[in-house]
Amino acid sequence: MPDDMQDTRSRASDLVGVDPEPGVSKKDPIVVVDGITRTFGGLRAVDVDHLEIQRGVITALIGPNGAGKTTFFNVLTGFDQPDTGEWTFNKKSLKGVSASHVARLGMVRTFQLTKVLSKLTVLENMRLGATGQRGERFWAAPFRFLWKAEEDSITVRARDLLGRFNLAAKEGDFAGSLSGGQRKLLEMARALMVNPELIMLDEPMAGVNPALKQSLLGHVKSLREDGMSVLFVEHDMDMVRDISDWVVVMAQGRVIAEGPPASIMADQRVIDAYLGAHHDTDITEIEESVLAAEVEAELRADDEETR
Amino acid sequence: MDLISTPLHDAFSPYALSFVFAAMGLNIHYGYTGLLNFGQAAFSAAGAYAMGVAIASFDLPLVVALLLGVVGAVLLALVMGVPTLRLRADYLAIVTIAVAEILRLVFSTSFKDYFHARDGVSGFTLGFRSLNPFPDLPNGFLSFSRNDLWVITVGWILVVLTCVLVWLLMRSPWGRILKSIREDEDAVRSLGKNVYSYKMQALILGGVIGAIGGFIGGLGLASVQPDSFNTDFTFIAFTMLILGGAARVMSPAVGAVLFWAVLSFLGVALTKLSNGDNPIIPSDLMSPDQVGNIRFAVVGLVLMLLMIFRPQGIFGDKKEIAIDAR
Ligand SMILES: Nc1ncnc2c1ncn2[C@@H]1O[C@H](COP(=O)(O)OP(=O)(O)OP(=O)(O)O)[C@@H](O)[C@H]1O
Ligand SMILES: [Mg+2]
């Protein structure tokens, strides 16, 4: 629909003109974070002063291993309690709200280490994702006619998603028999069964093959077209560059930079802390040997200096 | 004593029935939801005592007494569950075993006017027996008395009804949530389900089923005594459940029947073998009065072999177990 197109274009354009500064405020944030800290013993795993996640766009959260990305996810979704801090989702404070309630409010996350229910079939895993089912109430559960119709429509939705995630042929298998990448896919599809407003994906593409990755990227983009907000953690810079509208960089628990992908990839702090100097060159064999020669020369120079 | 009829009699007796219900309750707790309840005896005791005292001391009608028993089990589940179900699984195990022991000690030492200490409560079966439709059979089925026959008829009908209810529940989305909680609570939470509430519902349901076992056992023995509800009660019920195979609708009933049949068979057989002037088992190896203990040892051995060669129990699904580790 042209109306919708208009809508999404304006949403992405909400970010135009927003300063690429850590903690910058945005036009229509879905999540607003203030002063969240989480320490493990002496280690400050998360220490975020202020962060806003824009509604209706795809935001990437990147940073080195141990930067605190997963811990930040855990805190936001009620799976972990912060030492200090406040945060809101759709202007509602989520402090002290239970994880299941957070999900029902429309903020659904997946796990870096997948949590598929291996003794349920793939289809049952998917059905579990639908919220507010009548048959989930004790007094209605024994009477199938009360929930059969709803279960059928849930199944239709589940099959549709399984098809898009290349899992249709697996629907009758135990989820425990899936490969690592397939589990990632199932978990993402299952999270979508909740119909979230904001979906938070912790390394969704880890271990997914390139061809499928391409089609899933398309799928994530279509979620955005449908008005869903996406926040994802990913180490694959191609994916970040390809689909994200905004990138937030964490290092040692702090947000050190945020901005559009292009400006982030060029940001010297980000390159130093995370990307490395040659992050965006596709390294061919010849270039590699040139590179090796350069490094060697540098080393030799260093050697001579110290001598 | 007969090698066939005695085991059959024992396996279908009211006493065995009380264990069938206890094990069916544990199947909800442990089999389907993964809750470690080591105090199932407390639920059966609460049901039995509530019913017994309500009739014997307060002259309440049977129906009201049974309802009080159910209420007692629900309250007990709340007492055990409220402080522990948000915590790790081990806490429930500790609290249930403690509550069960405390309850047993209260029944055997306090409020003697109502609980009558070790003698227990009796004199509450009149109302139930007056409903007995069976004629007085001189040589009844498996030599059960007329009263026993009435108790086991009602008991086994209730077993079937409970099995149907469990089957209906476990094929529903409600049951799907319980099975998911057993595997990974956090996954279930992340999908917006109130895990705490479902665990509580499971604890209550299994507890009420355990209380029904208390009713049947009490009505069958015509008395309710504290010592029948020691920790052995719970562990024998667990054994029956594992024997049948956890998380299968029929397994508690089959496990319990089999357990009593084997135990009783061993009792009869060992007694026969060790009795007489020239016993087959020499008396310095085993005397007839040791049969009671030896048969438990043999059952233990059989269980060990079962766990080694068929860890999923009689009905369990091998596939479900095999795919687990990764
Ligand atoms: N439960 C815990 N107990 C102690 N320390 C923890 C715990 N969870 C995380 N940490 C520490 O907090 C820091 C942040 O961990 P976190 O898992 O959030 O990193 P991450 O950014 O997700 O890394 P990765 O990219 O490798 O997934 C790490 O140094 C980690 O060791
Ligand atoms: Mg992580």
XYZ file of C-alpha atoms and ligand atoms in Angstrom:
665
model
C 0.000 0.000 0.000
C 1.306 3.424 -0.870
C 0.271 4.724 2.550
C 2.460 2.169 4.231
C 5.372 2.949 1.936
C 5.047 6.556 2.897
C 5.010 5.543 6.507
C 8.158 3.410 6.414
C 10.068 5.947 4.412
C 9.244 8.588 6.973
C 10.288 6.240 9.791
C 13.687 5.556 8.331
C 13.990 9.234 7.623
C 13.297 9.919 11.303
C 16.970 9.177 11.757
C 18.116 11.661 9.136
C 19.751 14.592 10.829
C 20.148 12.803 14.161
C 23.662 13.497 15.411
C 25.890 10.414 15.484
C 26.735 10.950 19.146
C 26.479 8.380 21.991
C 23.211 8.886 23.863
C 21.692 11.234 21.299
C 17.924 11.640 21.544
C 15.685 10.495 18.695
C 12.307 11.523 17.380
C 10.257 8.501 18.348
C 12.132 6.098 20.637
C 10.539 2.759 21.523
C 13.105 2.055 24.245
C 14.760 4.675 26.442
C 17.552 3.650 28.789
C 18.871 5.768 31.655
C 21.893 4.985 33.801
C 21.799 1.187 33.680
C 24.752 -0.466 35.397
C 25.293 -4.144 36.025
C 28.399 -5.399 37.779
C 29.665 -8.932 38.289
C 32.003 -8.783 41.257
C 34.405 -6.015 40.335
C 33.556 -6.125 36.634
C 31.276 -3.463 35.151
C 29.627 -5.533 32.453
C 27.094 -2.839 31.539
C 27.349 0.885 32.185
C 25.037 2.798 29.837
C 24.282 6.456 30.647
C 21.595 7.137 28.100
C 20.422 5.322 25.007
C 17.360 5.564 22.807
C 16.253 2.922 20.326
C 14.268 4.371 17.455
C 10.870 2.863 16.639
C 10.254 1.168 13.301
C 13.879 0.827 12.238
C 16.577 -1.827 12.392
C 19.220 -1.051 14.992
C 22.426 -3.062 15.261
C 24.294 -3.452 18.541
C 27.934 -4.307 17.938
C 31.051 -4.532 20.039
C 33.904 -6.854 20.972
C 33.441 -10.132 22.862
C 32.594 -9.428 26.471
C 31.443 -5.872 25.721
C 28.225 -6.516 27.655
C 25.769 -6.827 24.779
C 24.127 -10.008 25.990
C 24.059 -8.758 29.566
C 22.394 -5.567 28.322
C 19.755 -7.682 26.540
C 19.200 -9.714 29.705
C 18.669 -6.591 31.778
C 16.327 -4.923 29.296
C 14.128 -8.018 28.998
C 13.865 -8.785 32.707
C 16.127 -11.845 32.708
C 18.674 -10.060 34.867
C 18.398 -7.232 37.387
C 20.633 -4.167 37.026
C 22.385 -2.564 39.999
C 21.033 0.841 39.051
C 19.073 2.394 36.241
C 15.705 2.934 34.642
C 14.385 2.025 31.244
C 11.100 2.301 29.444
C 9.381 0.481 26.621
C 6.637 2.460 24.880
C 7.021 4.990 27.717
C 6.177 2.299 30.294
C 8.863 1.707 32.910
C 10.112 -1.867 32.849
C 12.043 -1.706 36.084
C 11.170 -4.771 38.153
C 8.802 -6.122 35.490
C 9.062 -9.897 35.063
C 10.549 -11.381 31.907
C 7.284 -12.973 30.824
C 5.432 -9.699 31.280
C 8.036 -7.855 29.227
C 7.445 -10.343 26.411
C 3.674 -9.920 26.635
C 4.120 -6.163 26.391
C 5.668 -6.745 22.982
C 9.401 -6.826 23.610
C 10.655 -10.299 22.729
C 14.226 -11.548 22.701
C 16.124 -14.569 21.460
C 19.154 -16.107 23.124
C 22.737 -16.207 21.966
C 22.907 -19.819 23.148
C 19.725 -21.142 21.606
C 16.921 -22.327 23.811
C 14.798 -24.554 21.622
C 12.698 -27.101 23.489
C 14.335 -30.230 22.191
C 11.663 -32.702 23.313
C 8.912 -30.802 21.562
C 8.490 -30.995 17.815
C 9.450 -28.029 15.690
C 5.782 -27.217 15.116
C 4.979 -27.450 18.832
C 7.865 -25.079 19.541
C 6.260 -22.628 17.162
C 2.774 -23.017 18.612
C 4.139 -22.357 22.066
C 5.134 -18.901 20.880
C 1.578 -17.653 20.344
C 0.446 -15.655 23.379
C -2.890 -15.484 25.140
C -4.130 -18.856 23.905
C -7.429 -19.992 25.318
C -6.189 -23.553 25.675
C -3.407 -22.351 27.927
C -5.957 -21.766 30.677
C -6.409 -24.699 33.017
C -10.197 -24.818 33.007
C -10.439 -24.590 29.222
C -7.575 -26.987 28.477
C -9.429 -30.335 28.797
C -12.119 -29.226 26.355
C -10.609 -29.337 22.925
C -13.589 -27.755 21.156
C -12.894 -24.580 23.133
C -9.420 -24.112 21.688
C -9.305 -26.197 18.536
C -10.138 -23.358 16.137
C -7.556 -21.075 17.692
C -4.941 -23.821 17.584
C -5.658 -24.319 13.888
C -5.152 -20.666 13.044
C -1.962 -20.642 15.124
C -0.778 -23.659 13.155
C -1.388 -21.896 9.855
C 0.676 -18.942 11.023
C 3.402 -21.269 12.327
C 3.625 -23.171 9.040
C 3.862 -19.940 7.095
C 6.812 -18.789 9.199
C 8.486 -22.205 9.088
C 8.302 -22.023 5.313
C 10.037 -18.678 5.277
C 12.760 -19.988 7.579
C 13.374 -23.113 5.484
C 12.126 -25.407 8.244
C 8.864 -26.599 6.703
C 10.178 -30.108 6.070
C 11.227 -30.378 9.716
C 7.950 -29.527 11.384
C 7.329 -33.029 12.714
C 10.855 -33.613 14.009
C 11.931 -33.115 17.594
C 13.652 -29.757 17.856
C 16.506 -31.595 19.565
C 17.386 -33.191 16.249
C 18.016 -29.843 14.529
C 21.476 -28.578 13.665
C 22.918 -25.531 15.385
C 21.987 -23.160 12.583
C 18.496 -24.613 12.296
C 18.019 -24.014 16.004
C 18.883 -20.349 15.521
C 16.299 -20.169 12.775
C 13.650 -21.926 14.846
C 14.221 -19.620 17.771
C 13.878 -16.531 15.635
C 10.727 -17.863 13.970
C 9.286 -18.790 17.358
C 9.925 -15.307 18.721
C 7.974 -13.928 15.777
C 5.012 -16.093 16.806
C 4.638 -13.778 19.820
C 3.907 -10.893 17.400
C 6.371 -8.555 19.051
C 6.564 -4.822 18.583
C 10.295 -4.916 19.200
C 12.267 -8.074 18.481
C 15.719 -8.384 20.014
C 17.952 -10.912 18.297
C 21.216 -12.032 19.900
C 23.499 -13.069 17.022
C 20.681 -14.425 14.851
C 22.892 -15.299 11.894
C 25.641 -17.143 13.717
C 26.033 -20.461 11.941
C 23.444 -19.799 9.222
C 24.562 -20.576 5.670
C 25.124 -17.634 3.255
C 22.211 -18.290 0.885
C 19.714 -18.613 3.703
C 21.274 -15.590 5.384
C 20.453 -13.529 2.308
C 16.820 -14.585 2.340
C 16.537 -14.014 6.081
C 17.963 -10.535 5.729
C 15.164 -9.915 3.282
C 12.740 -11.251 5.836
C 14.054 -8.993 8.587
C 13.703 -6.013 6.278
C 10.112 -7.000 5.585
C 9.484 -7.039 9.342
C 10.518 -3.425 9.359
C 8.144 -2.705 6.484
C 5.392 -4.255 8.640
C 6.208 -1.728 11.336
C 8.222 -3.930 13.687
C 11.295 -2.535 15.408
C 14.400 -4.713 15.375
C 17.421 -4.613 17.661
C 20.079 -7.177 16.899
C 23.551 -8.125 18.071
C 25.829 -9.331 15.308
C 29.509 -9.767 14.597
C 28.955 -10.120 10.851
C 29.712 -6.635 9.524
C 28.288 -7.370 6.073
C 24.931 -7.995 7.630
C 25.190 -4.898 9.811
C 26.056 -2.772 6.787
C 23.371 -4.378 4.696
C 20.259 -4.082 6.828
C 20.750 -1.762 9.766
C 19.495 1.813 9.770
C 21.422 2.685 12.903
C 24.357 1.147 14.722
C 25.165 1.301 18.428
C 28.684 0.331 19.500
C 29.429 -1.011 22.965
C 32.845 -1.610 24.476
C 33.587 -2.545 28.068
C 29.976 -1.999 29.028
C 29.713 1.545 27.664
C 28.135 2.920 24.506
C 31.139 4.421 22.752
C 29.500 5.433 19.487
C 26.254 5.379 17.573
C 25.192 6.511 14.157
C 24.345 5.361 10.640
C 26.363 2.325 9.481
C 28.588 4.235 7.072
C 29.715 6.793 9.623
C 30.215 4.120 12.289
C 32.444 2.032 10.023
C 34.606 5.102 9.493
C 34.723 6.103 13.161
C 38.289 5.819 14.459
C 37.200 4.841 18.021
C 35.116 1.990 16.617
C 37.924 0.835 14.365
C 40.329 0.828 17.296
C 37.992 -0.887 19.730
C 36.360 -3.402 17.476
C 36.659 -3.436 13.717
C 40.399 -3.366 13.164
C 42.191 -1.377 10.472
C 41.382 -3.544 7.454
C 37.809 -4.401 8.286
C 36.157 -3.303 5.051
C 38.682 -4.529 2.527
C 37.833 -7.819 0.916
C 41.178 -9.457 1.281
C 42.356 -11.251 -1.862
C 45.439 -13.389 -1.952
C 47.585 -10.740 -3.590
C 46.453 -8.114 -1.127
C 47.131 -10.530 1.655
C 50.720 -10.958 0.605
C 51.084 -7.188 0.266
C 49.622 -6.831 3.725
C 51.938 -9.453 5.152
C 54.899 -7.660 3.580
C 53.748 -4.370 5.110
C 53.439 -5.917 8.554
C 56.792 -7.541 8.199
C 58.369 -4.238 7.195
C 56.770 -2.539 10.177
C 58.055 -5.214 12.485
C 61.533 -4.901 11.057
C 61.397 -1.136 11.516
C 60.267 -1.638 15.119
C 63.076 -4.080 15.624
C 65.625 -1.663 14.339
C 64.243 1.125 16.533
C 64.581 -0.986 19.649
C 68.074 -2.008 18.741
C -1.252 -68.028 50.342
C -1.089 -68.433 46.657
C 1.609 -67.378 44.220
C -0.908 -65.815 41.816
C -3.897 -64.623 43.777
C -2.024 -62.990 46.637
C 0.056 -60.727 44.382
C -3.083 -59.844 42.403
C -4.977 -59.096 45.577
C -2.202 -56.839 46.859
C -1.691 -55.092 43.550
C -5.315 -53.968 43.327
C -5.845 -53.370 47.043
C -6.875 -50.003 48.510
C -3.377 -49.686 49.892
C -1.862 -50.000 46.402
C -4.477 -47.553 45.143
C -3.278 -44.844 47.484
C 0.131 -45.188 45.860
C -1.320 -45.104 42.360
C -2.757 -41.663 43.098
C 0.408 -40.460 44.788
C 2.406 -41.533 41.742
C -0.094 -39.947 39.347
C 0.332 -36.685 41.237
C 4.096 -37.001 41.050
C 3.762 -37.629 37.344
C 2.223 -34.156 37.000
C 4.895 -32.618 39.209
C 8.008 -34.408 38.121
C 7.090 -36.251 34.937
C 5.488 -33.386 33.063
C 6.644 -30.209 34.799
C 10.009 -31.234 36.212
C 9.149 -30.166 39.774
C 11.017 -32.141 42.407
C 8.402 -32.790 45.054
C 9.804 -35.063 47.739
C 6.840 -34.464 50.027
C 4.014 -36.123 48.155
C 3.214 -37.989 51.396
C 2.103 -34.664 52.861
C -0.605 -34.237 50.234
C -1.988 -37.713 50.802
C -1.795 -37.180 54.570
C -3.538 -33.814 54.348
C -6.352 -35.356 52.318
C -6.738 -38.366 54.575
C -6.607 -36.425 57.832
C -8.909 -33.647 56.661
C -11.475 -36.209 55.595
C -11.063 -38.353 58.707
C -11.207 -35.551 61.258
C -14.063 -33.766 59.490
C -16.216 -36.885 59.823
C -14.958 -38.425 63.050
C -14.740 -35.236 65.118
C -17.158 -32.881 63.428
C -19.763 -35.215 61.974
C -19.658 -33.510 58.617
C -21.141 -35.262 55.571
C -18.756 -37.252 53.371
C -18.928 -34.819 50.455
C -18.002 -31.878 52.649
C -15.193 -33.885 54.212
C -13.767 -34.733 50.795
C -13.985 -31.107 49.714
C -12.097 -30.112 52.850
C -9.428 -32.635 51.917
C -9.072 -31.035 48.509
C -8.895 -27.577 50.067
C -6.235 -28.892 52.437
C -4.124 -30.111 49.509
C -4.495 -26.785 47.703
C -3.405 -24.857 50.791
C -0.452 -27.168 51.250
C 0.603 -26.614 47.654
C 0.477 -22.856 48.226
C 2.534 -23.171 51.412
C 5.182 -25.195 49.589
C 5.075 -23.313 46.297
C 4.790 -19.622 47.133
C 8.246 -19.310 48.701
C 10.069 -21.727 46.395
C 8.691 -21.836 42.865
C 10.459 -18.633 41.863
C 13.755 -20.115 43.002
C 15.898 -22.906 41.625
C 14.466 -26.408 41.519
C 16.403 -27.648 44.556
C 14.580 -25.330 46.944
C 11.221 -26.941 46.255
C 12.753 -30.358 46.929
C 14.078 -29.264 50.311
C 10.922 -27.456 51.377
C 8.576 -30.268 50.356
C 10.512 -32.908 52.255
C 10.627 -30.657 55.329
C 6.944 -29.751 55.196
C 5.992 -33.408 54.834
C 7.993 -34.383 57.905
C 6.668 -31.451 59.942
C 3.121 -32.358 59.016
C 3.650 -35.981 59.979
C 5.082 -34.959 63.347
C 2.174 -32.594 63.980
C -0.266 -35.407 63.236
C 1.547 -37.840 65.523
C 2.150 -35.502 68.489
C -0.208 -32.525 68.490
C -3.958 -31.912 68.834
C -4.412 -35.369 70.275
C -8.159 -34.828 70.679
C -8.457 -34.786 66.915
C -5.480 -36.714 65.564
C -5.125 -39.308 68.371
C -1.329 -39.469 68.024
C 0.032 -42.762 66.705
C -3.328 -44.511 66.934
C -4.584 -42.214 64.237
C -8.087 -41.241 63.253
C -10.782 -43.853 62.784
C -14.543 -44.138 62.751
C -15.192 -42.175 59.585
C -16.143 -44.866 57.085
C -19.846 -45.247 57.892
C -21.066 -42.733 55.337
C -18.977 -44.236 52.573
C -19.888 -47.817 53.396
C -23.591 -47.028 53.503
C -23.364 -46.287 49.778
C -21.980 -49.758 49.019
C -24.158 -51.423 46.362
C -22.407 -54.825 46.499
C -24.184 -57.799 48.076
C -22.371 -59.754 50.768
C -20.350 -62.292 48.784
C -19.174 -65.300 50.793
C -16.051 -65.844 48.751
C -15.563 -62.536 46.977
C -13.351 -61.643 44.052
C -9.695 -62.280 44.982
C -11.021 -62.744 48.537
C -11.617 -59.018 48.946
C -14.177 -58.200 51.617
C -17.406 -56.456 50.641
C -16.037 -53.177 51.981
C -12.730 -53.545 50.160
C -14.543 -54.329 46.949
C -16.498 -51.085 47.216
C -13.351 -49.048 47.909
C -11.370 -50.529 45.047
C -14.276 -50.172 42.618
C -14.576 -46.492 43.380
C -10.801 -46.164 43.495
C -10.090 -47.720 40.130
C -12.918 -45.794 38.475
C -11.290 -42.635 39.818
C -7.929 -43.815 38.478
C -9.404 -44.145 35.008
C -11.097 -40.748 35.236
C -7.866 -39.146 36.427
C -5.953 -40.744 33.576
C -8.468 -39.354 31.094
C -8.183 -35.902 32.657
C -4.387 -36.026 32.548
C -4.476 -37.164 28.935
C -6.847 -34.344 27.975
C -4.717 -31.788 29.792
C -1.417 -32.941 28.371
C -2.505 -32.785 24.758
C -3.679 -29.193 25.267
C -1.691 -25.968 25.007
C -1.711 -25.934 28.830
C 0.140 -29.241 28.888
C 2.520 -27.978 26.219
C 3.578 -25.196 28.580
C 4.228 -27.648 31.433
C 6.404 -29.841 29.214
C 8.279 -26.784 28.028
C 8.895 -25.615 31.586
C 10.384 -29.021 32.350
C 12.944 -28.413 29.631
C 13.807 -24.742 29.818
C 11.980 -22.223 31.962
C 13.733 -19.233 30.449
C 12.644 -20.132 26.937
C 9.050 -20.259 28.161
C 9.412 -16.919 29.944
C 10.842 -15.305 26.844
C 7.620 -16.242 25.051
C 5.482 -14.389 27.560
C 4.206 -17.238 29.727
C 3.947 -16.773 33.478
C 6.068 -19.754 34.472
C 5.464 -19.278 38.193
C 1.720 -19.499 37.772
C 1.922 -22.671 35.673
C 4.258 -24.349 38.130
C 1.829 -23.499 40.902
C -1.083 -24.918 38.938
C 0.878 -28.117 38.376
C 1.818 -28.363 42.049
C -1.809 -27.915 43.086
C -3.162 -30.422 40.553
C -0.646 -33.114 41.482
C -1.230 -32.399 45.162
C -4.992 -32.791 44.870
C -4.511 -36.092 43.033
C -2.243 -37.170 45.896
C -4.982 -36.204 48.372
C -7.431 -38.491 46.545
C -4.938 -41.262 47.266
C -5.222 -40.297 50.923
C -9.013 -40.603 50.764
C -8.923 -44.041 49.159
C -6.195 -45.359 51.444
C -7.978 -44.073 54.535
C -11.355 -45.482 53.519
C -9.739 -48.804 52.627
C -7.892 -49.229 55.926
C -10.700 -47.575 57.923
C -8.094 -45.555 59.745
C -5.544 -42.844 59.114
C -2.210 -43.125 60.895
C 0.751 -40.775 60.811
C 3.349 -43.473 60.207
C 1.897 -44.465 56.852
C 2.972 -41.063 55.572
C 6.697 -41.134 56.265
C 9.261 -40.377 53.578
C 9.179 -43.999 52.344
C 5.691 -43.310 51.061
C 6.954 -40.628 48.705
C 9.961 -42.579 47.541
C 7.972 -45.720 46.832
C 5.567 -43.592 44.779
C 8.530 -42.131 42.907
C 9.859 -45.623 42.288
C 6.544 -46.683 40.778
C 6.510 -43.654 38.529
C 10.047 -44.275 37.278
C 9.238 -47.961 36.829
C 6.281 -47.141 34.593
C 8.106 -44.320 32.824
C 7.685 -40.642 33.678
C 5.464 -38.359 31.593
C 3.211 -41.134 30.316
C -0.445 -41.092 31.258
C -0.769 -44.761 32.228
C 2.644 -45.330 33.717
C 1.940 -44.505 37.392
C -0.949 -46.968 37.542
C 0.912 -49.711 35.742
C 4.088 -49.018 37.710
C 2.244 -49.201 41.025
C 0.382 -52.398 40.182
C 3.559 -54.040 38.960
C 5.530 -52.897 41.969
C 3.066 -54.352 44.468
C 2.573 -57.509 42.460
C 6.313 -58.194 42.332
C 6.831 -57.271 45.967
C 3.973 -59.475 47.067
C 5.019 -62.338 44.807
C 8.534 -62.220 46.233
C 7.082 -62.240 49.737
C 5.003 -65.313 49.083
C 7.680 -67.133 47.120
C 10.504 -66.422 49.554
C 8.331 -67.432 52.485
C 7.500 -70.725 50.795
C 11.151 -71.344 49.940
C 12.481 -70.643 53.411
C 9.770 -72.404 55.415
C 9.485 -75.964 56.614
C 11.816 -78.502 58.168
C 14.085 -78.734 55.176
C 13.808 -75.372 53.405
C 15.154 -74.879 49.876
C 16.890 -71.706 51.011
C 19.040 -72.781 53.972
C 18.055 -71.038 57.186
C 21.546 -69.665 57.858
C 21.284 -67.806 54.521
C 17.809 -66.445 55.160
C 15.200 -67.157 57.798
C 11.453 -66.722 57.164
C 11.280 -63.562 59.298
C 13.823 -61.857 57.051
C 11.601 -62.177 53.995
C 10.097 -58.731 54.510
C 13.493 -57.056 54.161
C 14.999 -59.318 51.539
C 12.146 -58.761 49.100
C 12.835 -55.010 49.174
C 16.481 -55.724 48.470
C 15.517 -57.841 45.473
C 13.139 -55.163 44.208
C 15.978 -52.671 44.529
C 18.193 -54.904 42.451
C 15.520 -55.274 39.779
C 15.144 -51.500 39.683
C 18.868 -51.025 39.212
C 18.853 -53.436 36.292
C 15.857 -51.632 34.844
C 17.600 -48.273 35.066
C 20.649 -49.696 33.325
C 18.890 -51.517 30.499
C 15.668 -49.531 30.147
C 16.197 -46.102 31.691
C 13.028 -44.684 30.181
C 10.852 -47.103 32.204
C 8.305 -49.513 30.809
C 6.313 -46.980 28.788
C 8.887 -44.256 28.314
C 9.925 -43.144 24.874
C 13.486 -44.077 24.062
C 13.673 -41.367 21.416
C 12.872 -38.638 23.906
C 15.790 -39.678 26.049
C 18.276 -40.357 23.284
C 18.138 -36.980 21.556
C 18.745 -34.972 24.661
C 22.433 -34.266 24.990
C 24.107 -31.942 22.566
N 26.662 -14.438 34.960
C 27.849 -13.822 34.886
N 28.707 -13.877 35.917
C 29.889 -13.242 35.873
N 30.308 -12.537 34.827
C 29.507 -12.431 33.761
C 28.228 -13.072 33.737
N 27.645 -12.800 32.554
C 28.501 -12.042 31.865
N 29.614 -11.815 32.586
C 30.743 -10.989 32.163
O 30.244 -9.764 31.687
C 30.939 -9.363 30.518
C 29.968 -9.123 29.396
O 29.460 -10.370 28.949
P 28.397 -10.465 27.770
O 27.975 -11.874 27.662
O 27.330 -9.462 28.006
O 29.267 -10.053 26.512
P 28.852 -9.933 24.980
O 29.033 -8.514 24.584
O 27.513 -10.514 24.752
O 29.968 -10.808 24.285
P 29.876 -11.781 22.993
O 30.020 -10.909 21.780
O 31.069 -12.659 23.145
O 28.610 -12.504 23.066
C 31.970 -10.442 30.219
O 33.214 -10.000 30.672
C 31.502 -11.624 31.015
O 32.589 -12.372 31.479
Mg 26.794 -12.073 23.735
